Amino acid sequence: MKAKAVNNFNSINEAVTLGLVPSFQHVEKNQMIGTLKIIPFAISGGVMNEIEKFSSIHQPLFNLRPYVKRLPCLFRRS
């Protein structure tokens, strides 16, 4: 997650808030990872335009990546 970008997103307007799980958090399939709340249940077109502009510049706001299977390795120093 790009914490600075999410904080900047949340600074666009007090009526709109994005909340996400912490960075590097293990998540399961079908688990909710975030919420987007519009507090008064509606926003003006101007605020929506600001959100769309911000979102088009700062893509993506977060990434989901699967675990990578790796073989264990041990290094010994003599």
C-alpha atoms as a PDB file:
ATOM      1  CA  MET A   1       0.000   0.000   0.000  1.00  0.00           C
ATOM      2  CA  LYS A   2       1.173   3.473  -0.724  1.00  0.00           C
ATOM      3  CA  ALA A   3       0.394   5.088   2.627  1.00  0.00           C
ATOM      4  CA  LYS A   4       1.251   8.614   1.514  1.00  0.00           C
ATOM      5  CA  ALA A   5      -1.044   8.333  -1.514  1.00  0.00           C
ATOM      6  CA  VAL A   6      -3.887   6.976   0.638  1.00  0.00           C
ATOM      7  CA  ASN A   7      -3.414   9.824   3.142  1.00  0.00           C
ATOM      8  CA  ASN A   8      -3.447  12.321   0.273  1.00  0.00           C
ATOM      9  CA  PHE A   9      -6.597  10.683  -1.090  1.00  0.00           C
ATOM     10  CA  ASN A  10      -8.246  11.081   2.309  1.00  0.00           C
ATOM     11  CA  SER A  11      -7.251  14.765   2.287  1.00  0.00           C
ATOM     12  CA  ILE A  12      -9.247  15.520  -0.877  1.00  0.00           C
ATOM     13  CA  ASN A  13     -12.467  16.093   1.039  1.00  0.00           C
ATOM     14  CA  GLU A  14     -13.599  15.276   4.567  1.00  0.00           C
ATOM     15  CA  ALA A  15     -16.703  13.538   3.197  1.00  0.00           C
ATOM     16  CA  VAL A  16     -14.676  10.773   1.502  1.00  0.00           C
ATOM     17  CA  THR A  17     -12.501   8.296   3.413  1.00  0.00           C
ATOM     18  CA  LEU A  18     -10.553   5.272   2.184  1.00  0.00           C
ATOM     19  CA  GLY A  19      -9.446   2.679   4.731  1.00  0.00           C
ATOM     20  CA  LEU A  20      -7.229  -0.313   3.913  1.00  0.00           C
ATOM     21  CA  VAL A  21      -5.625  -3.177   5.811  1.00  0.00           C
ATOM     22  CA  PRO A  22      -2.038  -2.447   6.944  1.00  0.00           C
ATOM     23  CA  SER A  23       0.874  -2.918   4.550  1.00  0.00           C
ATOM     24  CA  PHE A  24       2.182  -6.484   4.234  1.00  0.00           C
ATOM     25  CA  GLN A  25      -0.901  -7.838   6.006  1.00  0.00           C
ATOM     26  CA  HIS A  26      -1.710 -11.460   5.161  1.00  0.00           C
ATOM     27  CA  VAL A  27      -5.159 -11.658   3.579  1.00  0.00           C
ATOM     28  CA  GLU A  28      -7.329 -14.586   2.584  1.00  0.00           C
ATOM     29  CA  LYS A  29      -9.351 -15.120  -0.558  1.00  0.00           C
ATOM     30  CA  ASN A  30     -12.654 -13.169  -0.412  1.00  0.00           C
ATOM     31  CA  GLN A  31     -11.472 -11.175   2.623  1.00  0.00           C
ATOM     32  CA  MET A  32     -12.468  -7.513   2.665  1.00  0.00           C
ATOM     33  CA  ILE A  33      -9.301  -5.421   2.425  1.00  0.00           C
ATOM     34  CA  GLY A  34     -10.718  -1.926   2.507  1.00  0.00           C
ATOM     35  CA  THR A  35     -13.672   0.386   2.644  1.00  0.00           C
ATOM     36  CA  LEU A  36     -14.542   3.583   0.840  1.00  0.00           C
ATOM     37  CA  LYS A  37     -16.918   5.702   2.867  1.00  0.00           C
ATOM     38  CA  ILE A  38     -18.863   8.713   1.685  1.00  0.00           C
ATOM     39  CA  ILE A  39     -20.102  10.152   4.965  1.00  0.00           C
ATOM     40  CA  PRO A  40     -23.109  12.237   3.827  1.00  0.00           C
ATOM     41  CA  PHE A  41     -24.069   9.422   1.368  1.00  0.00           C
ATOM     42  CA  ALA A  42     -23.604  11.850  -1.544  1.00  0.00           C
ATOM     43  CA  ILE A  43     -20.860  14.166  -2.821  1.00  0.00           C
ATOM     44  CA  SER A  44     -20.800  17.025  -5.284  1.00  0.00           C
ATOM     45  CA  GLY A  45     -19.673  16.586  -8.865  1.00  0.00           C
ATOM     46  CA  GLY A  46     -16.634  18.747  -8.119  1.00  0.00           C
ATOM     47  CA  VAL A  47     -15.455  16.423  -5.359  1.00  0.00           C
ATOM     48  CA  MET A  48     -16.052  13.420  -7.615  1.00  0.00           C
ATOM     49  CA  ASN A  49     -13.957  15.070 -10.337  1.00  0.00           C
ATOM     50  CA  GLU A  50     -11.129  15.637  -7.820  1.00  0.00           C
ATOM     51  CA  ILE A  51     -11.270  11.970  -6.784  1.00  0.00           C
ATOM     52  CA  GLU A  52     -11.233  10.786 -10.408  1.00  0.00           C
ATOM     53  CA  LYS A  53      -8.290  13.066 -11.245  1.00  0.00           C
ATOM     54  CA  PHE A  54      -6.324  11.930  -8.172  1.00  0.00           C
ATOM     55  CA  SER A  55      -7.066   8.261  -8.879  1.00  0.00           C
ATOM     56  CA  SER A  56      -5.943   8.535 -12.501  1.00  0.00           C
ATOM     57  CA  ILE A  57      -2.606  10.064 -11.446  1.00  0.00           C
ATOM     58  CA  HIS A  58      -1.872   7.753  -8.485  1.00  0.00           C
ATOM     59  CA  GLN A  59      -2.570   4.311  -9.931  1.00  0.00           C
ATOM     60  CA  PRO A  60      -2.616   1.907  -8.228  1.00  0.00           C
ATOM     61  CA  LEU A  61      -3.206   3.013  -4.645  1.00  0.00           C
ATOM     62  CA  PHE A  62      -2.435  -0.524  -3.469  1.00  0.00           C
ATOM     63  CA  ASN A  63      -1.198  -3.875  -4.785  1.00  0.00           C
ATOM     64  CA  LEU A  64      -2.142  -7.427  -3.905  1.00  0.00           C
ATOM     65  CA  ARG A  65       0.525 -10.010  -4.549  1.00  0.00           C
ATOM     66  CA  PRO A  66       0.463 -13.760  -3.950  1.00  0.00           C
ATOM     67  CA  TYR A  67       3.144 -15.477  -1.959  1.00  0.00           C
ATOM     68  CA  VAL A  68       5.977 -16.818  -4.080  1.00  0.00           C
ATOM     69  CA  LYS A  69       6.943 -20.417  -3.416  1.00  0.00           C
ATOM     70  CA  ARG A  70      10.693 -20.665  -2.907  1.00  0.00           C
ATOM     71  CA  LEU A  71      13.076 -23.415  -1.957  1.00  0.00           C
ATOM     72  CA  PRO A  72      14.779 -22.934   1.395  1.00  0.00           C
ATOM     73  CA  CYS A  73      18.479 -22.249   1.283  1.00  0.00           C
ATOM     74  CA  LEU A  74      21.136 -22.267   3.995  1.00  0.00           C
ATOM     75  CA  PHE A  75      24.446 -20.473   3.724  1.00  0.00           C
ATOM     76  CA  ARG A  76      27.309 -21.486   5.946  1.00  0.00           C
ATOM     77  CA  ARG A  77      30.302 -19.313   6.509  1.00  0.00           C
ATOM     78  CA  SER A  78      33.525 -20.993   7.553  1.00  0.00           C
END
